mmCIF file of C-alpha atoms and ligand atoms in Angstrom:
data_model
loop_
_atom_site.group_PDB
_atom_site.id
_atom_site.type_symbol
_atom_site.label_atom_id
_atom_site.label_comp_id
_atom_site.label_asym_id
_atom_site.label_seq_id
_atom_site.Cartn_x
_atom_site.Cartn_y
_atom_site.Cartn_z
ATOM 1 C CA MET Z 132 5.969 -5.798 16.980
ATOM 2 C CA ASN Z 133 2.278 -4.935 17.287
ATOM 3 C CA TYR Z 134 -0.274 -6.999 15.367
ATOM 4 C CA ARG Z 135 -3.664 -5.864 14.076
ATOM 5 C CA VAL Z 136 -6.626 -7.792 12.699
ATOM 6 C CA ILE Z 137 -7.518 -7.011 9.070
ATOM 7 C CA GLY Z 138 -11.139 -5.889 8.981
ATOM 8 C CA ARG Z 139 -13.456 -8.810 9.587
ATOM 9 C CA THR Z 140 -11.067 -11.540 8.345
ATOM 10 C CA GLY Z 141 -9.544 -12.514 11.707
ATOM 11 C CA ILE Z 142 -6.099 -12.462 10.067
ATOM 12 C CA GLN Z 143 -3.460 -10.751 12.191
ATOM 13 C CA VAL Z 144 -0.744 -8.708 10.547
ATOM 14 C CA SER Z 145 2.193 -6.704 11.790
ATOM 15 C CA GLN Z 146 1.404 -3.005 12.151
ATOM 16 C CA LEU Z 147 4.055 -2.393 9.488
ATOM 17 C CA CYS Z 148 3.562 -3.908 6.069
ATOM 18 C CA PHE Z 149 6.786 -4.148 4.090
ATOM 19 C CA GLY Z 150 6.438 -3.008 0.467
ATOM 20 C CA THR Z 151 8.662 -4.759 -2.048
ATOM 21 C CA MET Z 152 8.420 -2.308 -4.938
ATOM 22 C CA SER Z 153 12.187 -1.764 -4.556
ATOM 23 C CA PHE Z 154 13.059 -5.483 -4.854
ATOM 24 C CA GLY Z 155 15.002 -5.981 -8.071
ATOM 25 C CA SER Z 156 14.894 -2.279 -8.947
ATOM 26 C CA TYR Z 157 16.151 0.288 -6.419
ATOM 27 C CA ALA Z 158 17.490 -2.596 -4.312
ATOM 28 C CA ASP Z 159 19.463 -5.448 -5.888
ATOM 29 C CA GLU Z 160 18.802 -9.048 -4.926
ATOM 30 C CA ALA Z 161 21.334 -9.103 -2.069
ATOM 31 C CA ALA Z 162 19.943 -5.902 -0.543
ATOM 32 C CA SER Z 163 16.383 -7.219 -0.961
ATOM 33 C CA ARG Z 164 17.258 -10.462 0.817
ATOM 34 C CA ALA Z 165 18.905 -8.559 3.661
ATOM 35 C CA MET Z 166 15.767 -6.425 4.092
ATOM 36 C CA PHE Z 167 13.524 -9.480 4.066
ATOM 37 C CA ALA Z 168 15.650 -11.103 6.801
ATOM 38 C CA ARG Z 169 15.562 -7.920 8.885
ATOM 39 C CA CYS Z 170 11.770 -7.727 8.510
ATOM 40 C CA ARG Z 171 11.355 -11.267 9.788
ATOM 41 C CA GLU Z 172 13.736 -10.619 12.671
ATOM 42 C CA ALA Z 173 11.631 -7.576 13.620
ATOM 43 C CA GLY Z 174 8.388 -9.589 13.557
ATOM 44 C CA ILE Z 175 7.015 -8.267 10.240
ATOM 45 C CA ASN Z 176 4.725 -10.922 8.733
ATOM 46 C CA PHE Z 177 2.999 -8.746 6.131
ATOM 47 C CA PHE Z 178 4.463 -8.219 2.632
ATOM 48 C CA ASP Z 179 3.061 -6.165 -0.241
ATOM 49 C CA CYS Z 180 3.992 -6.845 -3.855
ATOM 50 C CA ALA Z 181 2.568 -6.495 -7.392
ATOM 51 C CA ASN Z 182 2.986 -8.470 -10.578
ATOM 52 C CA SER Z 183 4.385 -5.362 -12.272
ATOM 53 C CA TYR Z 184 7.085 -4.393 -9.742
ATOM 54 C CA ALA Z 185 10.533 -4.409 -11.345
ATOM 55 C CA GLY Z 186 9.151 -6.238 -14.395
ATOM 56 C CA SER Z 187 7.999 -9.088 -12.079
ATOM 57 C CA ARG Z 188 11.416 -9.499 -10.445
ATOM 58 C CA ALA Z 189 9.998 -8.304 -7.118
ATOM 59 C CA GLU Z 190 7.581 -11.238 -6.966
ATOM 60 C CA SER Z 191 10.361 -13.679 -7.909
ATOM 61 C CA ILE Z 192 12.737 -12.359 -5.239
ATOM 62 C CA LEU Z 193 10.028 -12.246 -2.567
ATOM 63 C CA GLY Z 194 8.904 -15.771 -3.487
ATOM 64 C CA ALA Z 195 12.483 -17.052 -3.217
ATOM 65 C CA CYS Z 196 13.013 -15.335 0.164
ATOM 66 C CA ILE Z 197 9.830 -16.858 1.621
ATOM 67 C CA ASP Z 198 10.478 -20.295 0.132
ATOM 68 C CA GLU Z 199 14.098 -20.485 1.250
ATOM 69 C CA ALA Z 200 13.178 -19.315 4.757
ATOM 70 C CA GLY Z 201 10.389 -21.935 4.818
ATOM 71 C CA CYS Z 202 8.044 -19.398 6.372
ATOM 72 C CA ARG Z 203 5.107 -19.258 3.924
ATOM 73 C CA ASP Z 204 2.556 -20.156 6.588
ATOM 74 C CA GLU Z 205 3.804 -17.317 8.804
ATOM 75 C CA ILE Z 206 3.424 -14.708 6.043
ATOM 76 C CA VAL Z 207 0.409 -12.693 4.927
ATOM 77 C CA LEU Z 208 1.093 -12.188 1.258
ATOM 78 C CA VAL Z 209 -0.293 -9.440 -0.944
ATOM 79 C CA THR Z 210 0.081 -8.985 -4.673
ATOM 80 C CA LYS Z 211 -1.786 -7.094 -7.395
ATOM 81 C CA VAL Z 212 -3.025 -7.223 -10.955
ATOM 82 C CA CYS Z 213 -4.004 -4.555 -13.504
ATOM 83 C CA ARG Z 214 -0.882 -2.796 -14.778
ATOM 84 C CA PRO Z 215 0.390 -3.586 -18.288
ATOM 85 C CA MET Z 216 2.395 -6.846 -18.280
ATOM 86 C CA ARG Z 217 2.993 -7.612 -21.935
ATOM 87 C CA ASP Z 218 2.389 -6.247 -25.395
ATOM 88 C CA GLY Z 219 -1.037 -6.630 -26.890
ATOM 89 C CA VAL Z 220 -4.401 -5.156 -26.082
ATOM 90 C CA ASN Z 221 -5.256 -7.814 -23.481
ATOM 91 C CA GLY Z 222 -1.968 -7.696 -21.591
ATOM 92 C CA ARG Z 223 -3.355 -5.345 -18.943
ATOM 93 C CA GLY Z 224 -6.431 -4.385 -16.963
ATOM 94 C CA LEU Z 225 -9.055 -6.248 -14.960
ATOM 95 C CA SER Z 226 -10.658 -8.440 -17.601
ATOM 96 C CA ARG Z 227 -11.285 -12.073 -16.678
ATOM 97 C CA HIS Z 228 -8.870 -12.934 -19.496
ATOM 98 C CA HIS Z 229 -5.997 -10.974 -17.950
ATOM 99 C CA ILE Z 230 -6.762 -11.800 -14.302
ATOM 100 C CA MET Z 231 -6.868 -15.564 -14.891
ATOM 101 C CA ARG Z 232 -3.544 -15.508 -16.731
ATOM 102 C CA GLU Z 233 -1.809 -13.221 -14.273
ATOM 103 C CA VAL Z 234 -2.845 -15.004 -11.096
ATOM 104 C CA GLU Z 235 -1.102 -18.161 -12.350
ATOM 105 C CA GLN Z 236 2.056 -16.209 -13.145
ATOM 106 C CA SER Z 237 2.063 -14.572 -9.711
ATOM 107 C CA LEU Z 238 1.538 -17.893 -7.912
ATOM 108 C CA ARG Z 239 4.425 -19.411 -9.842
ATOM 109 C CA ARG Z 240 6.808 -16.523 -9.153
ATOM 110 C CA LEU Z 241 5.788 -16.315 -5.503
ATOM 111 C CA ARG Z 242 6.257 -20.100 -5.160
ATOM 112 C CA THR Z 243 2.951 -20.556 -3.387
ATOM 113 C CA ASP Z 244 -0.473 -22.075 -3.928
ATOM 114 C CA ARG Z 245 -2.396 -19.056 -2.620
ATOM 115 C CA ILE Z 246 -2.301 -15.272 -2.434
ATOM 116 C CA ASP Z 247 -3.743 -14.011 0.836
ATOM 117 C CA PHE Z 248 -5.008 -10.634 -0.436
ATOM 118 C CA TYR Z 249 -5.213 -10.161 -4.199
ATOM 119 C CA PHE Z 250 -5.535 -6.533 -5.214
ATOM 120 C CA MET Z 251 -7.088 -4.843 -8.180
ATOM 121 C CA HIS Z 252 -4.155 -2.422 -8.547
ATOM 122 C CA HIS Z 253 -5.992 0.355 -10.386
ATOM 123 C CA TYR Z 254 -9.395 1.059 -11.889
ATOM 124 C CA ASP Z 255 -9.869 -0.325 -15.401
ATOM 125 C CA PRO Z 256 -12.463 1.713 -17.333
ATOM 126 C CA LEU Z 257 -12.775 -0.978 -20.049
ATOM 127 C CA THR Z 258 -14.017 -3.783 -17.782
ATOM 128 C CA PRO Z 259 -17.377 -3.739 -15.988
ATOM 129 C CA VAL Z 260 -16.787 -4.113 -12.258
ATOM 130 C CA GLU Z 261 -19.080 -7.181 -12.255
ATOM 131 C CA ALA Z 262 -16.721 -9.091 -14.576
ATOM 132 C CA SER Z 263 -13.677 -8.463 -12.368
ATOM 133 C CA LEU Z 264 -15.529 -9.224 -9.133
ATOM 134 C CA ARG Z 265 -16.889 -12.467 -10.567
ATOM 135 C CA ALA Z 266 -13.361 -13.535 -11.623
ATOM 136 C CA PHE Z 267 -12.029 -12.774 -8.132
ATOM 137 C CA ASP Z 268 -14.914 -14.701 -6.567
ATOM 138 C CA ASP Z 269 -14.026 -17.717 -8.704
ATOM 139 C CA LEU Z 270 -10.388 -17.430 -7.618
ATOM 140 C CA GLN Z 271 -11.440 -17.387 -3.999
ATOM 141 C CA ARG Z 272 -13.616 -20.493 -4.462
ATOM 142 C CA GLN Z 273 -10.681 -22.211 -6.203
ATOM 143 C CA GLY Z 274 -8.489 -21.386 -3.197
ATOM 144 C CA LYS Z 275 -6.009 -19.414 -5.297
ATOM 145 C CA ILE Z 276 -6.704 -16.245 -3.351
ATOM 146 C CA LEU Z 277 -8.085 -15.847 0.160
ATOM 147 C CA TYR Z 278 -9.632 -12.383 -0.243
ATOM 148 C CA PRO Z 279 -10.198 -9.758 -2.943
ATOM 149 C CA ALA Z 280 -8.794 -6.287 -2.226
ATOM 150 C CA VAL Z 281 -8.614 -2.960 -4.038
ATOM 151 C CA SER Z 282 -6.149 -0.113 -4.490
ATOM 152 C CA ASN Z 283 -6.444 3.356 -6.023
ATOM 153 C CA TRP Z 284 -10.220 3.313 -6.531
ATOM 154 C CA ALA Z 285 -12.518 6.154 -5.480
ATOM 155 C CA ALA Z 286 -14.579 5.452 -2.364
ATOM 156 C CA TRP Z 287 -17.892 5.666 -4.241
ATOM 157 C CA ARG Z 288 -16.728 3.019 -6.683
ATOM 158 C CA ILE Z 289 -15.641 0.682 -3.869
ATOM 159 C CA ALA Z 290 -18.970 1.226 -2.110
ATOM 160 C CA LYS Z 291 -20.762 0.316 -5.324
ATOM 161 C CA ALA Z 292 -18.625 -2.811 -5.704
ATOM 162 C CA LEU Z 293 -19.412 -3.879 -2.120
ATOM 163 C CA GLY Z 294 -23.104 -3.680 -2.996
ATOM 164 C CA ILE Z 295 -22.615 -5.736 -6.169
ATOM 165 C CA SER Z 296 -20.699 -8.417 -4.236
ATOM 166 C CA GLU Z 297 -23.368 -8.588 -1.564
ATOM 167 C CA ARG Z 298 -26.215 -8.807 -4.095
ATOM 168 C CA ASN Z 299 -24.518 -11.717 -5.886
ATOM 169 C CA ALA Z 300 -23.143 -13.426 -2.769
ATOM 170 C CA TRP Z 301 -19.623 -12.977 -4.199
ATOM 171 C CA ALA Z 302 -16.462 -12.502 -2.163
ATOM 172 C CA ARG Z 303 -16.181 -8.815 -1.327
ATOM 173 C CA PHE Z 304 -13.169 -6.532 -0.951
ATOM 174 C CA GLU Z 305 -11.814 -6.911 2.582
ATOM 175 C CA LEU Z 306 -8.830 -4.566 2.297
ATOM 176 C CA VAL Z 307 -8.175 -1.208 0.630
ATOM 177 C CA GLN Z 308 -4.849 0.420 -0.271
ATOM 178 C CA PRO Z 309 -4.812 4.177 -0.850
ATOM 179 C CA MET Z 310 -1.877 6.588 -0.864
ATOM 180 C CA TYR Z 311 -1.697 8.423 2.471
ATOM 181 C CA ASN Z 312 0.813 10.816 3.988
ATOM 182 C CA LEU Z 313 0.955 14.307 5.454
ATOM 183 C CA VAL Z 314 0.869 15.853 1.961
ATOM 184 C CA LYS Z 315 -1.685 13.507 0.356
ATOM 185 C CA ARG Z 316 -4.580 13.313 2.824
ATOM 186 C CA GLN Z 317 -7.540 12.797 0.497
ATOM 187 C CA ALA Z 318 -8.257 9.338 1.969
ATOM 188 C CA GLU Z 319 -9.425 11.066 5.163
ATOM 189 C CA VAL Z 320 -12.507 12.468 3.418
ATOM 190 C CA GLU Z 321 -14.314 9.477 1.894
ATOM 191 C CA LEU Z 322 -12.169 6.347 1.883
ATOM 192 C CA PHE Z 323 -11.308 6.013 5.578
ATOM 193 C CA PRO Z 324 -14.919 6.629 6.682
ATOM 194 C CA LEU Z 325 -16.004 3.943 4.193
ATOM 195 C CA ALA Z 326 -13.406 1.506 5.571
ATOM 196 C CA GLN Z 327 -14.543 2.155 9.136
ATOM 197 C CA SER Z 328 -18.222 1.869 8.262
ATOM 198 C CA GLU Z 329 -17.804 -1.405 6.330
ATOM 199 C CA GLN Z 330 -15.052 -2.963 8.491
ATOM 200 C CA LEU Z 331 -12.508 -3.004 5.693
ATOM 201 C CA GLY Z 332 -8.829 -3.175 6.530
ATOM 202 C CA ALA Z 333 -6.757 -0.248 5.206
ATOM 203 C CA ILE Z 334 -3.052 -0.354 4.377
ATOM 204 C CA VAL Z 335 -1.613 2.933 3.180
ATOM 205 C CA TYR Z 336 1.276 3.446 0.807
ATOM 206 C CA SER Z 337 3.914 6.156 0.463
ATOM 207 C CA PRO Z 338 3.920 7.300 4.113
ATOM 208 C CA LEU Z 339 7.113 9.263 3.319
ATOM 209 C CA ALA Z 340 5.588 10.888 0.237
ATOM 210 C CA SER Z 341 8.193 9.243 -2.010
ATOM 211 C CA GLY Z 342 11.012 10.643 0.144
ATOM 212 C CA LEU Z 343 9.644 14.181 0.620
ATOM 213 C CA LEU Z 344 9.208 13.623 4.375
ATOM 214 C CA THR Z 345 12.705 12.260 5.039
ATOM 215 C CA GLY Z 346 14.010 15.631 6.217
ATOM 216 C CA LEU Z 347 16.172 15.907 3.094
ATOM 217 C CA TYR Z 348 13.741 17.995 1.010
ATOM 218 C CA GLY Z 349 12.424 21.555 1.255
ATOM 219 C CA VAL Z 350 11.635 24.621 -0.856
ATOM 220 C CA ASP Z 351 15.367 25.272 -1.294
ATOM 221 C CA ARG Z 352 16.622 21.732 -0.718
ATOM 222 C CA ARG Z 353 16.375 19.140 -3.447
ATOM 223 C CA PRO Z 354 19.002 16.375 -3.188
ATOM 224 C CA ALA Z 355 20.478 15.251 -6.509
ATOM 225 C CA GLN Z 356 19.905 11.574 -5.622
ATOM 226 C CA GLY Z 357 16.542 10.039 -4.723
ATOM 227 C CA ARG Z 358 13.295 8.978 -6.267
ATOM 228 C CA LEU Z 359 11.726 12.423 -6.171
ATOM 229 C CA ASN Z 360 13.983 13.384 -9.055
ATOM 230 C CA GLU Z 361 12.047 11.078 -11.362
ATOM 231 C CA ALA Z 362 9.476 12.812 -13.560
ATOM 232 C CA ARG Z 363 6.439 10.868 -12.343
ATOM 233 C CA TYR Z 364 7.185 11.589 -8.676
ATOM 234 C CA GLN Z 365 7.931 15.235 -9.432
ATOM 235 C CA ALA Z 366 4.524 15.451 -11.101
ATOM 236 C CA ARG Z 367 2.860 13.859 -8.044
ATOM 237 C CA TYR Z 368 4.426 16.422 -5.698
ATOM 238 C CA ALA Z 369 4.438 19.388 -8.057
ATOM 239 C CA GLY Z 370 4.554 23.060 -7.072
ATOM 240 C CA ARG Z 371 5.802 24.789 -3.949
ATOM 241 C CA ALA Z 372 3.183 23.653 -1.411
ATOM 242 C CA PRO Z 373 4.457 20.061 -0.800
ATOM 243 C CA TYR Z 374 7.971 21.405 -0.215
ATOM 244 C CA GLU Z 375 6.652 23.974 2.273
ATOM 245 C CA VAL Z 376 5.027 21.112 4.197
ATOM 246 C CA ALA Z 377 8.344 19.229 4.041
ATOM 247 C CA ASP Z 378 10.156 22.264 5.517
ATOM 248 C CA ALA Z 379 7.583 22.638 8.307
ATOM 249 C CA PHE Z 380 7.726 18.912 9.053
ATOM 250 C CA THR Z 381 11.539 18.893 9.154
ATOM 251 C CA ALA Z 382 11.602 21.917 11.484
ATOM 252 C CA PHE Z 383 9.032 20.256 13.766
ATOM 253 C CA CYS Z 384 11.102 17.052 13.895
ATOM 254 C CA ARG Z 385 14.252 18.984 14.675
ATOM 255 C CA ALA Z 386 12.578 21.013 17.440
ATOM 256 C CA ARG Z 387 11.057 17.931 19.065
ATOM 257 C CA GLY Z 388 13.899 15.480 18.513
ATOM 258 C CA PHE Z 389 12.097 13.066 16.167
ATOM 259 C CA ALA Z 390 13.646 11.307 13.176
ATOM 260 C CA PRO Z 391 11.517 12.393 10.166
ATOM 261 C CA PRO Z 392 10.965 8.920 8.608
ATOM 262 C CA ALA Z 393 9.870 7.487 11.962
ATOM 263 C CA LEU Z 394 7.472 10.351 12.678
ATOM 264 C CA ALA Z 395 5.992 10.261 9.148
ATOM 265 C CA VAL Z 396 5.265 6.547 9.511
ATOM 266 C CA ALA Z 397 3.963 6.889 13.077
ATOM 267 C CA TRP Z 398 1.605 9.649 11.917
ATOM 268 C CA ALA Z 399 0.200 7.612 9.004
ATOM 269 C CA MET Z 400 -0.167 4.632 11.339
ATOM 270 C CA SER Z 401 -2.122 6.658 13.886
ATOM 271 C CA HIS Z 402 -5.249 7.286 11.816
ATOM 272 C CA PRO Z 403 -7.889 5.049 13.426
ATOM 273 C CA ALA Z 404 -8.910 3.552 10.070
ATOM 274 C CA VAL Z 405 -5.360 2.445 9.221
ATOM 275 C CA THR Z 406 -4.432 -1.186 9.841
ATOM 276 C CA ALA Z 407 -0.802 -0.644 8.821
ATOM 277 C CA PRO Z 408 1.317 1.685 6.679
ATOM 278 C CA ILE Z 409 3.279 0.061 3.844
ATOM 279 C CA VAL Z 410 6.895 1.084 4.083
ATOM 280 C CA GLY Z 411 9.284 1.037 1.153
ATOM 281 C CA ALA Z 412 13.040 0.838 1.652
ATOM 282 C CA GLU Z 413 16.191 0.420 -0.371
ATOM 283 C CA THR Z 414 18.527 -0.521 2.491
ATOM 284 C CA VAL Z 415 18.347 -2.179 5.915
ATOM 285 C CA GLU Z 416 19.225 1.224 7.431
ATOM 286 C CA GLN Z 417 16.097 2.797 5.910
ATOM 287 C CA LEU Z 418 14.023 -0.114 7.211
ATOM 288 C CA ASP Z 419 15.446 0.379 10.699
ATOM 289 C CA GLY Z 420 14.412 4.030 10.410
ATOM 290 C CA TYR Z 421 10.787 2.905 9.990
ATOM 291 C CA LEU Z 422 10.936 0.465 12.890
ATOM 292 C CA ALA Z 423 11.769 3.452 15.102
ATOM 293 C CA ALA Z 424 8.150 4.595 14.518
ATOM 294 C CA PHE Z 425 7.156 2.285 17.353
ATOM 295 C CA ASP Z 426 9.291 4.309 19.779
ATOM 296 C CA ILE Z 427 7.383 7.532 19.081
ATOM 297 C CA PRO Z 428 4.837 8.389 21.793
ATOM 298 C CA MET Z 429 2.080 9.074 19.257
ATOM 299 C CA ASP Z 430 -1.186 10.134 20.883
ATOM 300 C CA ALA Z 431 -4.132 12.268 19.783
ATOM 301 C CA ALA Z 432 -2.365 15.506 20.755
ATOM 302 C CA LEU Z 433 0.806 14.710 18.800
ATOM 303 C CA ARG Z 434 -1.254 13.491 15.850
ATOM 304 C CA GLU Z 435 -3.053 16.831 15.805
ATOM 305 C CA GLU Z 436 0.169 18.855 16.073
ATOM 306 C CA VAL Z 437 1.724 16.991 13.144
ATOM 307 C CA GLY Z 438 -1.536 17.176 11.168
ATOM 308 C CA ALA Z 439 -1.546 20.960 11.601
ATOM 309 C CA LEU Z 440 1.669 21.141 9.519
ATOM 310 C CA SER Z 441 -0.371 20.580 6.352
ATOM 311 C CA ASP Z 442 -3.851 21.578 5.217
ATOM 312 C CA ALA Z 443 -6.501 18.995 6.055
ATOM 313 C CA PRO Z 444 -8.481 18.185 2.906
ATOM 314 C CA ASP Z 445 -11.767 19.940 2.322
ATOM 315 C CA GLY Z 446 -14.611 17.902 3.799
ATOM 316 C CA GLY Z 447 -16.464 17.354 0.519
ATOM 317 C CA VAL Z 448 -20.138 17.919 -0.161
ATOM 318 C CA GLU Z 449 -21.709 16.407 2.947
ATOM 319 C CA ARG Z 450 -23.099 18.733 5.628
ATOM 320 C CA THR Z 451 -24.403 17.583 8.993
ATOM 321 C CA VAL Z 452 -27.626 19.042 10.351
ATOM 322 C CA ASP Z 453 -26.999 21.821 12.943
HETATM 323 N N1 NAP S 260 -0.916 0.425 -4.612
HETATM 324 C C1 NAP S 260 -0.112 1.239 -5.254
HETATM 325 O O1 NAP S 260 -0.449 1.777 -6.318
HETATM 326 C C2 NAP S 260 1.249 1.545 -4.672
HETATM 327 C C3 NAP S 260 1.985 2.650 -5.145
HETATM 328 C C4 NAP S 260 3.229 2.907 -4.572
HETATM 329 C C5 NAP S 260 3.733 2.084 -3.569
HETATM 330 N N2 NAP S 260 3.012 1.013 -3.142
HETATM 331 C C6 NAP S 260 3.555 0.100 -2.087
HETATM 332 O O2 NAP S 260 3.955 0.856 -0.974
HETATM 333 C C7 NAP S 260 5.356 0.640 -0.698
HETATM 334 C C8 NAP S 260 5.951 1.922 -0.185
HETATM 335 O O3 NAP S 260 5.763 2.953 -1.146
HETATM 336 P P1 NAP S 260 6.862 4.048 -1.399
HETATM 337 O O4 NAP S 260 8.154 3.378 -1.683
HETATM 338 O O5 NAP S 260 6.294 4.987 -2.413
HETATM 339 O O6 NAP S 260 6.975 4.703 0.067
HETATM 340 P P2 NAP S 260 7.423 6.116 0.531
HETATM 341 O O7 NAP S 260 7.287 6.070 2.015
HETATM 342 O O8 NAP S 260 6.698 7.207 -0.147
HETATM 343 O O9 NAP S 260 8.950 6.289 0.059
HETATM 344 C C9 NAP S 260 9.962 5.407 0.419
HETATM 345 C C10 NAP S 260 11.280 5.997 -0.104
HETATM 346 O O10 NAP S 260 11.716 7.026 0.766
HETATM 347 C C11 NAP S 260 13.139 7.047 0.769
HETATM 348 N N3 NAP S 260 13.603 6.809 2.152
HETATM 349 C C12 NAP S 260 13.137 5.931 3.038
HETATM 350 N N4 NAP S 260 13.795 6.003 4.212
HETATM 351 C C13 NAP S 260 14.694 6.955 4.060
HETATM 352 C C14 NAP S 260 15.686 7.512 4.903
HETATM 353 N N5 NAP S 260 15.859 7.087 6.169
HETATM 354 N N6 NAP S 260 16.455 8.492 4.419
HETATM 355 C C15 NAP S 260 16.299 8.916 3.174
HETATM 356 N N7 NAP S 260 15.367 8.444 2.315
HETATM 357 C C16 NAP S 260 14.587 7.479 2.757
HETATM 358 C C17 NAP S 260 13.609 5.962 -0.156
HETATM 359 O O11 NAP S 260 13.731 6.475 -1.484
HETATM 360 P P3 NAP S 260 15.031 7.281 -2.025
HETATM 361 O O12 NAP S 260 16.193 6.845 -1.178
HETATM 362 O O13 NAP S 260 15.150 6.906 -3.457
HETATM 363 O O14 NAP S 260 14.699 8.724 -1.891
HETATM 364 C C18 NAP S 260 12.426 5.016 -0.107
HETATM 365 O O15 NAP S 260 12.363 4.160 -1.224
HETATM 366 C C19 NAP S 260 5.939 0.110 -2.011
HETATM 367 O O16 NAP S 260 7.073 -0.691 -1.811
HETATM 368 C C20 NAP S 260 4.776 -0.690 -2.560
HETATM 369 O O17 NAP S 260 4.763 -1.975 -1.954
HETATM 370 C C21 NAP S 260 1.780 0.738 -3.667
#
């Protein structure tokens, strides 16, 4: 396993982060435990979770796995807050009220006294950023979290938050978590340059585009089973274009002898701003498919060839002087 330092924290993590969104949902407890054991055997020390995954069962299963293996000090543990957790107007979001309640619940389920990177899972338009940052700073001072982190926010908003943290001498975001794969490349335009400029770690989710880049999908190929059949994933990869990319990617893999899941992960991993991709699996076999990413001879030339299979995102408004 390769290990990378997260931004300016000095914390070393495996170059694959294992995402536990499937724990207690797509994977039952036995399958989840088997994947956790395989991760540890392969040297993975980095686990992503969220309070909302599988109605909190993911945190409970992950907490039990870590506790029973007695390996808490070897693990870099990530979880998140923001998504709706209970009925009532205050059962969601990034208010101090919700954050302070939820961090205690997460610590209890994860059977630990600290969360290494605590993520704001989404943007909450009802809470001023200052209120959420101040709550996270308090949690850091209390030792309940080591570092604040942020997912699914626009780069300009993160940049603004970094300025607010600096002005107030509050703990700043040290890690970002955008979606990134061959079909969804928007992070290349603003977010990755921000991460590189400010020395933020970056872990990227959905490297397989929710299954689209497994080699099973194409314009005329839509398996009956699989997550992409669910309405919210169909909406995310709507229209013909993503399936054309999937066809081109599958043909490229076939011609060059690469397994599609391994190449998709190796490609996401190869962006210089990326600390680690977050892989999601339902079985040990799928997890082994990701570990094969380390056998792919990914270099700048191969990265460019794979990148040419989809349209690079438009560069935005900035123009450099001639
Ligand atoms: N911050 C956020 O908002 C956010 C959002 C999403 C995810 N995440 C994190 O990122 C992790 C990964 O996300 P993701 O699950 O969306 O990743 P993904 O890379 O887009 O999709 C993984 C899915 O691809 C399919 N797959 C994997 N290997 C396969 C193989 N060899 N053959 C066939 N199908 C295969 C499986 O689904 P099927 O078998 O059902 O097709 C698997 O669940 C999550 O666990 C979570 O920790 C974070």
